[in-house]
Tab-separated table of C-alpha atoms in Angstrom:
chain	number	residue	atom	x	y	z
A	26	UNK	CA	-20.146	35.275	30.734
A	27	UNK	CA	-19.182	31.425	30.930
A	28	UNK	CA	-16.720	30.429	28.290
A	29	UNK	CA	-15.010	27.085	27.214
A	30	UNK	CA	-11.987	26.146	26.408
A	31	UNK	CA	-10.960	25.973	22.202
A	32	UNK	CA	-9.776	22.610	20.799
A	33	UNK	CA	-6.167	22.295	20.477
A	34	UNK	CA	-4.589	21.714	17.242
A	35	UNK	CA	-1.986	19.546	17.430
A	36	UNK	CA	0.892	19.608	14.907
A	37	UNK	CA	3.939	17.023	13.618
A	38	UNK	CA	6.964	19.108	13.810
A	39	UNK	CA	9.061	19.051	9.963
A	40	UNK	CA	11.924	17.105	10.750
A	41	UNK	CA	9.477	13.757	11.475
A	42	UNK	CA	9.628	13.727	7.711
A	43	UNK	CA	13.519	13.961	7.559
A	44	UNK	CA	15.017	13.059	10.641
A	45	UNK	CA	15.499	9.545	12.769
A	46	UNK	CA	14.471	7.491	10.267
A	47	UNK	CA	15.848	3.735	11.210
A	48	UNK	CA	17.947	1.465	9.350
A	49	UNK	CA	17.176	-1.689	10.781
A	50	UNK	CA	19.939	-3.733	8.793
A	51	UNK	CA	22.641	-1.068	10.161
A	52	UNK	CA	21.396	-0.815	13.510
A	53	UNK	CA	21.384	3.100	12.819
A	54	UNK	CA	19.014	6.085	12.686
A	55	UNK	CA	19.977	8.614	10.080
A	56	UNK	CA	19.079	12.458	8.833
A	57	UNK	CA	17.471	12.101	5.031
A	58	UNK	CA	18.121	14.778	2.942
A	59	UNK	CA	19.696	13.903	-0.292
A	60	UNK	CA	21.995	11.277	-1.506
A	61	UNK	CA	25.262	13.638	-0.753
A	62	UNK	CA	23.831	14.551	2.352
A	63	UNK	CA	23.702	11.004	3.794
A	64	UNK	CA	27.137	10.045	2.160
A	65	UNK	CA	28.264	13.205	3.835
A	66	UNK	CA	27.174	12.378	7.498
A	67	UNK	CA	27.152	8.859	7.405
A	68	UNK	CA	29.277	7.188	4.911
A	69	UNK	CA	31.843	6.202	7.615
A	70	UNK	CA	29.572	4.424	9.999
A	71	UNK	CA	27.718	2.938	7.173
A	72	UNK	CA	30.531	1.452	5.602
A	73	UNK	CA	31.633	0.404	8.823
A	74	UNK	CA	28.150	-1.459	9.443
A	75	UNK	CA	28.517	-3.575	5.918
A	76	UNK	CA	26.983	-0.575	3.292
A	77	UNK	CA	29.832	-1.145	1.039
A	78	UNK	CA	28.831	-1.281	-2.492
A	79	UNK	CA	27.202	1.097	-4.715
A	80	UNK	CA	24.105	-1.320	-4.717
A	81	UNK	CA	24.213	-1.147	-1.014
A	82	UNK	CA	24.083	2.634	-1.179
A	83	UNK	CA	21.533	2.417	-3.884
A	84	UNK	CA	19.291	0.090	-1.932
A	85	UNK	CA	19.627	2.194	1.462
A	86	UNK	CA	18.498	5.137	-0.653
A	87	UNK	CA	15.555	3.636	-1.979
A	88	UNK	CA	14.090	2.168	1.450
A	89	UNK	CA	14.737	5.602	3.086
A	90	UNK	CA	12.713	7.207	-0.067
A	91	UNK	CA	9.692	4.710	1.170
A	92	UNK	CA	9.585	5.531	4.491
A	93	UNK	CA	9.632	8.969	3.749
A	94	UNK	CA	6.423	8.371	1.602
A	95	UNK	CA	5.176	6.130	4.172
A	96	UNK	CA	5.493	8.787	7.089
A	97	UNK	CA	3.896	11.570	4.926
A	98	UNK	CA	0.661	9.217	4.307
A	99	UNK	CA	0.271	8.156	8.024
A	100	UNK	CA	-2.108	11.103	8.954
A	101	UNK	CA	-4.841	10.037	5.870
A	102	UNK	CA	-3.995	6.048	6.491
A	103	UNK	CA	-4.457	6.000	10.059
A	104	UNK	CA	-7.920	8.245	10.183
A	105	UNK	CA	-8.754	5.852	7.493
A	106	UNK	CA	-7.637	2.575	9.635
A	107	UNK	CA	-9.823	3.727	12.291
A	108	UNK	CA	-13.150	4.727	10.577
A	109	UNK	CA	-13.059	1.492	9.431
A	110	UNK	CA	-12.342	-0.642	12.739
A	111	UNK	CA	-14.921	1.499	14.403
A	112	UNK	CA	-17.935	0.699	11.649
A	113	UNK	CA	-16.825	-3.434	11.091
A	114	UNK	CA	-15.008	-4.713	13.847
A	115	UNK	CA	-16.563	-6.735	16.840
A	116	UNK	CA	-14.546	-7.040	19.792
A	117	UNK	CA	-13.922	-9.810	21.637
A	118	UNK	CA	-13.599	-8.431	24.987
A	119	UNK	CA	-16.372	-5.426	24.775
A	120	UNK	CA	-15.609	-4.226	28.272
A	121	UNK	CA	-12.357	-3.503	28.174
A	122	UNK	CA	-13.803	-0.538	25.843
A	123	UNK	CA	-15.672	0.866	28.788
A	124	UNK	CA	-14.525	4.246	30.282
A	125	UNK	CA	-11.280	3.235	32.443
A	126	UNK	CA	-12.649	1.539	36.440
A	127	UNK	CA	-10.549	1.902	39.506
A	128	UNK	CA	-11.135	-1.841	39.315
A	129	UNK	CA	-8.960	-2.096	36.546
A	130	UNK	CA	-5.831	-0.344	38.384
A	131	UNK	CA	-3.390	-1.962	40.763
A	132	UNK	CA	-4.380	-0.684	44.711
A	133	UNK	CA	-0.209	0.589	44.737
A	134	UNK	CA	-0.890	2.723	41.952
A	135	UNK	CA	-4.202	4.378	43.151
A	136	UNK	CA	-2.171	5.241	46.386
A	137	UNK	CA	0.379	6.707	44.570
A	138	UNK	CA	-1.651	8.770	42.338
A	139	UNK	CA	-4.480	9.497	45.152
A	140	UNK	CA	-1.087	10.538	47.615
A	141	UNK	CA	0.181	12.872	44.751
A	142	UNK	CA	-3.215	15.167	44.656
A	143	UNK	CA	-3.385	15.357	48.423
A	144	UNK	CA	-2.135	18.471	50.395
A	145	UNK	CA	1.452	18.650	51.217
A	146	UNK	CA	2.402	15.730	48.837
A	147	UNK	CA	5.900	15.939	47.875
A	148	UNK	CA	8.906	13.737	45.939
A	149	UNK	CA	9.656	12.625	48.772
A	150	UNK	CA	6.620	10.902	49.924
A	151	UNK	CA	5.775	9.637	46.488
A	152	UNK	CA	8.865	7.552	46.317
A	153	UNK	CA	7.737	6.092	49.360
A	154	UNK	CA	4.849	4.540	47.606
A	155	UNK	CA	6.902	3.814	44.359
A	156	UNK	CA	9.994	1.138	43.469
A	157	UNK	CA	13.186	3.470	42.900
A	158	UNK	CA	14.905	1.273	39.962
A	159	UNK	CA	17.505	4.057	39.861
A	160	UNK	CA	17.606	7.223	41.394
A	161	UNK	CA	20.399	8.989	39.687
A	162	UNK	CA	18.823	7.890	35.887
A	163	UNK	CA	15.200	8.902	37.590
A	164	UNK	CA	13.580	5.334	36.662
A	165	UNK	CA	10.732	4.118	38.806
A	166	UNK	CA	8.455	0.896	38.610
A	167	UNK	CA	4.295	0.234	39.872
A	168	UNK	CA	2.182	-1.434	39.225
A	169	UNK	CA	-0.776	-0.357	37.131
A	170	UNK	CA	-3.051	-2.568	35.927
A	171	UNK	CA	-4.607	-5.499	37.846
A	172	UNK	CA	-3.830	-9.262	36.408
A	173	UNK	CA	-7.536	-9.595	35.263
A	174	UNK	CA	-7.377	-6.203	33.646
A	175	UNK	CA	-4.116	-7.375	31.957
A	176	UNK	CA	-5.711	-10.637	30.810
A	177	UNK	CA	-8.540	-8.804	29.403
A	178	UNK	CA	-6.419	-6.401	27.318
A	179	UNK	CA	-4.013	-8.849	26.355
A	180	UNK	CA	-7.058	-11.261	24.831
A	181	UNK	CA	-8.641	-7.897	23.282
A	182	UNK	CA	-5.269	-7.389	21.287
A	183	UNK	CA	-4.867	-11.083	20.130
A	184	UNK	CA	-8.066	-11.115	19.087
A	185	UNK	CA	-7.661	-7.820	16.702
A	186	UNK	CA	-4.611	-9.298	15.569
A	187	UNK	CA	-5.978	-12.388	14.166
A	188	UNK	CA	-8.611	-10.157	12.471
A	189	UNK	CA	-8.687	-9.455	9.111
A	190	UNK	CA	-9.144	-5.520	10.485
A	191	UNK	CA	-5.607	-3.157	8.732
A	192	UNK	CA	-3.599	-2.431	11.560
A	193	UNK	CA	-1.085	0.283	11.610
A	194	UNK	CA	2.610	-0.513	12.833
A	195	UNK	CA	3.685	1.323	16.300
A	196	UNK	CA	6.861	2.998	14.940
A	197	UNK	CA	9.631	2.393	12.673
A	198	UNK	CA	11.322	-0.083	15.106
A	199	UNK	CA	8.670	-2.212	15.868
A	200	UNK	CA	6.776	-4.623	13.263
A	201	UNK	CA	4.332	-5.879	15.398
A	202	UNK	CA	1.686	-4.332	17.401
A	203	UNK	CA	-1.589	-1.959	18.115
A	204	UNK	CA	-2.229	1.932	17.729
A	205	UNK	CA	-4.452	2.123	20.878
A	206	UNK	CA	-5.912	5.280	19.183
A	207	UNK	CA	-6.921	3.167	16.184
A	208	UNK	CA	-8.431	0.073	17.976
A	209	UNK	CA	-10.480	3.090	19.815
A	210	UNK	CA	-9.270	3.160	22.961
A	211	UNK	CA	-7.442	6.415	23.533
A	212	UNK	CA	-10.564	8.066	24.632
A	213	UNK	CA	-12.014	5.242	27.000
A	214	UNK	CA	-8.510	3.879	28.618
A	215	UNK	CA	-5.436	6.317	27.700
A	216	UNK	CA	-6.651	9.730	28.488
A	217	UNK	CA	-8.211	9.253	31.857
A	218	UNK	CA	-5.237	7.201	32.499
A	219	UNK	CA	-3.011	10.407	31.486
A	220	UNK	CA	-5.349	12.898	32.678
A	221	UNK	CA	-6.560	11.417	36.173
A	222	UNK	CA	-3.678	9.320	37.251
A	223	UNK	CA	-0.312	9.854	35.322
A	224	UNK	CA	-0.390	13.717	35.304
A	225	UNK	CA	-0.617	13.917	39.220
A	226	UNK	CA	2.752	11.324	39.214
A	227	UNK	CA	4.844	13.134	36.719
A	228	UNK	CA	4.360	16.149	38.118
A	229	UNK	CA	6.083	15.262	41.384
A	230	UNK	CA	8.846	12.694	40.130
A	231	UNK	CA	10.027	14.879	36.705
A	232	UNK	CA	8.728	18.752	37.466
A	233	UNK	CA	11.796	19.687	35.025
A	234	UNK	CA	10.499	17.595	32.491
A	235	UNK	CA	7.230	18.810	31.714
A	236	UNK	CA	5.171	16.425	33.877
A	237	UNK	CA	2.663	18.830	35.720
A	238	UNK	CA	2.003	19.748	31.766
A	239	UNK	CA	1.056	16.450	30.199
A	240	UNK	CA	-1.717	17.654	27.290
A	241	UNK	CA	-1.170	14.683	24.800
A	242	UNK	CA	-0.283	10.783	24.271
A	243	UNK	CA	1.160	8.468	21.740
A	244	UNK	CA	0.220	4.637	23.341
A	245	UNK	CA	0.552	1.541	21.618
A	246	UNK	CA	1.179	-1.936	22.208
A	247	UNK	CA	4.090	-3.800	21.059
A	248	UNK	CA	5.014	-7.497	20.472
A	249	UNK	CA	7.948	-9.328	20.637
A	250	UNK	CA	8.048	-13.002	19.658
A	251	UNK	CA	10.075	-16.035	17.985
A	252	UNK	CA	9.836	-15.308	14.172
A	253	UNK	CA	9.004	-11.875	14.558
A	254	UNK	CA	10.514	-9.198	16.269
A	255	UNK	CA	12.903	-10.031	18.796
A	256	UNK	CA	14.701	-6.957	20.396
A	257	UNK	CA	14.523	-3.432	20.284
A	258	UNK	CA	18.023	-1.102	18.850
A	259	UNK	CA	19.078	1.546	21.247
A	260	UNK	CA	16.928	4.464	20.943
A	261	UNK	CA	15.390	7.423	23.063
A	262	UNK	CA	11.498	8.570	22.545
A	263	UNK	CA	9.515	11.025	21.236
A	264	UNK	CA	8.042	12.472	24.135
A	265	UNK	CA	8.936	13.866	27.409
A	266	UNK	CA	8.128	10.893	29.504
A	267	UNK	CA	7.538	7.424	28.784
A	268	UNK	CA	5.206	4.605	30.917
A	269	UNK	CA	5.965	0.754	29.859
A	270	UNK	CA	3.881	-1.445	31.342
A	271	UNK	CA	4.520	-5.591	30.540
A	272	UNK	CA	1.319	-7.304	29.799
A	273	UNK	CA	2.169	-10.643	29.393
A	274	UNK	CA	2.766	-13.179	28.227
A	275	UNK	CA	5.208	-15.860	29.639
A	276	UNK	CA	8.957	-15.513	27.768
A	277	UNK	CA	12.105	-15.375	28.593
A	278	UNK	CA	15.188	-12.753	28.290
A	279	UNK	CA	13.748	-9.155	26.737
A	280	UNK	CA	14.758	-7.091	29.427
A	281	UNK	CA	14.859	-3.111	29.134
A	282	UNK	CA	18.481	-1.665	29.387
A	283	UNK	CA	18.638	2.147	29.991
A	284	UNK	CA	22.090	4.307	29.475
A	285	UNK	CA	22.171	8.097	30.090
A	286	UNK	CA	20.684	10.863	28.053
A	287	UNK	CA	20.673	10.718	24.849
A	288	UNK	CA	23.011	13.841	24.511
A	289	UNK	CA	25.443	12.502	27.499
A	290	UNK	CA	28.876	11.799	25.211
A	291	UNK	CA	29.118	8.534	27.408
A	292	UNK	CA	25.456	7.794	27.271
A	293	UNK	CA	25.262	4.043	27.158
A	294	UNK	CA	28.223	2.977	29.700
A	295	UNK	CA	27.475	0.250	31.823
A	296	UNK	CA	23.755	0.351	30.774
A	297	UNK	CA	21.532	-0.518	33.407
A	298	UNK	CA	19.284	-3.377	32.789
A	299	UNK	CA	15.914	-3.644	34.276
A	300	UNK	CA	13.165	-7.054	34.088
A	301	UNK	CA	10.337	-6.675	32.991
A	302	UNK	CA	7.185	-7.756	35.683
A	303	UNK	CA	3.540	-8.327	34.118
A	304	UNK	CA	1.410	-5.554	35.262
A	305	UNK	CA	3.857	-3.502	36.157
A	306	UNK	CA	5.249	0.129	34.587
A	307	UNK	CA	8.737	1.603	34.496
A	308	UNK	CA	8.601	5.299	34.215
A	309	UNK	CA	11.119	7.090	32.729
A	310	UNK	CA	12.045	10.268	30.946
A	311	UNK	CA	11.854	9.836	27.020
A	312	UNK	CA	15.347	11.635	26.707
A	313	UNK	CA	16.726	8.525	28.375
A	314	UNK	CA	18.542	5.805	25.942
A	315	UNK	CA	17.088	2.671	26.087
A	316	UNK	CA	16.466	-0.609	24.189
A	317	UNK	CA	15.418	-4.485	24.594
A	318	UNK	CA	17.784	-7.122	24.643
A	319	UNK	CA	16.736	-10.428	22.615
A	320	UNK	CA	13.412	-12.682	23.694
A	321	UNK	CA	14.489	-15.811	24.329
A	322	UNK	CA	11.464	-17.980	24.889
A	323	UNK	CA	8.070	-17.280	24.703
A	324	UNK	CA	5.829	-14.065	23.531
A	325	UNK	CA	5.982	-10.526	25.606
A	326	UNK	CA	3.711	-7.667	24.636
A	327	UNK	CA	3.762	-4.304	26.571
A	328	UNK	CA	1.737	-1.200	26.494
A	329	UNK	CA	3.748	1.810	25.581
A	330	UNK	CA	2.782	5.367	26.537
A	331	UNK	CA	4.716	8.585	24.934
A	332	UNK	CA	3.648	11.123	27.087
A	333	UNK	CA	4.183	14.668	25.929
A	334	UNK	CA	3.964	18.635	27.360
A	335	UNK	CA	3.414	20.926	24.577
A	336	UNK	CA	4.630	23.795	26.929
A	337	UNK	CA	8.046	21.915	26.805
A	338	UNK	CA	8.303	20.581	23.031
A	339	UNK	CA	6.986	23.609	21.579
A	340	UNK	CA	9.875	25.210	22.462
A	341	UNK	CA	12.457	22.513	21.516
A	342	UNK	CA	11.827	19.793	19.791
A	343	UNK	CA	13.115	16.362	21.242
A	344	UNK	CA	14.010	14.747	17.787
A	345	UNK	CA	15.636	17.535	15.846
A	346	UNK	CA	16.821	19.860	18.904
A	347	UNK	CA	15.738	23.053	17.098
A	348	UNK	CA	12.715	25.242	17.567
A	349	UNK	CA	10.012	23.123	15.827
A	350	UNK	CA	9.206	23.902	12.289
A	351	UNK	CA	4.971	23.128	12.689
A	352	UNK	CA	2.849	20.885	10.298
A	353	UNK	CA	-0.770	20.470	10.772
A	354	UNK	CA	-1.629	16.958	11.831
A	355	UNK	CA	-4.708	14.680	13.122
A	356	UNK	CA	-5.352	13.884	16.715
A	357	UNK	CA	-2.304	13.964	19.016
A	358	UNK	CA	0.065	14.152	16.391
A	359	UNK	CA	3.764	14.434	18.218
A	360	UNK	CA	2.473	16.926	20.816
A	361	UNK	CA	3.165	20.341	19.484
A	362	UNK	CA	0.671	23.258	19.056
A	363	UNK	CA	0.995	26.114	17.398
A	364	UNK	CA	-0.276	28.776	20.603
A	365	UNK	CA	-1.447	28.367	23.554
A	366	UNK	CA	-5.222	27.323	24.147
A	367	UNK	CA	-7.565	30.281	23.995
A	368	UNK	CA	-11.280	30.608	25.886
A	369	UNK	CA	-13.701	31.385	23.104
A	370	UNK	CA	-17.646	33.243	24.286
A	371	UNK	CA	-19.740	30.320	24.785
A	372	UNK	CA	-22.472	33.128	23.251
A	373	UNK	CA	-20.567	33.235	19.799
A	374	UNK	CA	-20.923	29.413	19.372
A	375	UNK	CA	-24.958	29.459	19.772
């Protein structure tokens, strides 16, 4: 009897509500639990930072209050966002909405991923066909998108930008920037680019780290310019493994920096700094630390790509470090599920 496969429900674990939540003026991420709690934990390093006065405190308190509002209406927002882009807005560059070409993929990184489903393909041969940045933090470049490709995307975004279309931010840290899964392009671009060509790579170069396991995405596009946002505080991801690809523009300074582990006690000693090369992706695992210096000149936007393994976070969650404490979410959520998937009678659904 033929049977498919049930939809996954993915799930937010607890602590997105209460833990991580950035304080851009302190250059910190904090646990939010209560006024004592905070003074508790953090009233050293705070003070240290410049919160000094009770008004200090008082203001701190209040802006972590909003974004723990903010975070518990995402879900309703965003599905809102994107019912609404997909009914009113017009695209400038219609094709880059198509389902995701070869054309539109760099020849190295067809190699690489067509190499990584052939028989016999090991680490070893992969990182012939990849740039080894470093091989003891495990960060690799190729390129993945063509220059026209990049182009194309690149005048897609500018052009929702300068809509009058809401636009969700990317994450606490960055200001500026595109959901992909909002504009509508998760299904067409992202998942084939997870599913077809990503999975097959991760699974050789991080094994440990979930990457033969990739079932969900978080990808969005940030941008950093003069007037806007100009770096990016040190930070590790929510996800197992992380893709940044550089899109453009022409600008100056911005490079990534990556440290250790987030849990290493020496973690960001003599960070390693890497350029960033339009068209091009550095791979890395999302438990690495990592950060932007300052833009100097110029605009730079780059695609982002949380890539996550439920079989991994479900078990520990990357934010919080305990076993994850599940909330029912939309879409991708943060990559947790509450089983495994089931088959369900094909007979039962007709």
């Amino acid at each position: 009897m033929a049977t498919v496969a049930a939809p996954r429900r993915f799930c937010r674990c607890a602590c997105f509500y209460t833990d991580n939540l950035y304080v851009a003026r302190y250059g910190l991420h904090v646990r939010f639990r209560g006024e004592q709690q905070l003074l508790r934990d953090y009233g050293p390093i705070l003070r240290s930072r410049g919160c000094v006065s009770a008004k200090d405190f008082q203001q701190l308190l209040a802006e972590l209050e909003q974004e723990v509002e903010r975070r518990q209406r995402l879900g309703p927002e965003s599905a809102a966002r994107k019912a609404l882009i997909a009914s009113s807005y017009h695209p400038a560059r219609p094709e880059v909405y198509d389902s995701l070409q070869d054309a539109a993929l760099a020849p190295e990184f067809l190699a690489a991923a067509e190499y990584s489903v052939s028989p016999g393909a090991d680490l070893k041969g992969l990182l012939q066909r990849l740039e080894t940045v470093s091989g003891q933090k495990r960060i690799y470049r190729v390129p993945v998108f063509t220059a026209p490709f990049c182009q194309a995307l690149l005048e897609e975004l500018e052009h929702f930008e300068q809509s009058d279309m809401p636009k969700g931010r990317p994450n606490t840290m960055n200001n500026y920037g595109v959901l992909l899964h909002e504009l509508g392009l998760d299904e067409p671009l992202m998942t084939p680019l997870r599913e077809r060509f990503l999975q097959p790579l991760m699974a050789l170069l991080y094994p440990d780290c979930g990457g033969g396991r990739l079932d969900s995405h978080r990808a969005f596009v940030v941008k950093y310019a003069l007037g806007q946002d100009l770096e990016l505080g040190c930070h590790y991801d929510n996800a197992e493994l992380t893709l940044n690809v550089a899109l453009g523009k022409v600008f100056t300074g911005g490079a990534l920096y990556f440290g250790g582990l987030f849990q290493a006690p020496t973690a960001l000693t003599e960070p390693l700094e890497v350029e960033h090369v339009v068209g091009q992706g550095v791979l890395h695992r999302g438990g690495q630390l990592h950060g932007a210096r300052p833009l100097g000149t110029g605009e730079r936007w780059n695609l982002v790509v949380w890539l996550r393994a439920s079989a991994v976070r479900n078990r520990l969650c990357p934010m919080c470090r305990c076993e994850p404490d599940l909330v029912d979410d939309e879409g991708f959520s943060d990559g947790f599920t509450r089983e495994e998937p089931t088959a369900v009678d094909v007979c039962a659904l007709t």
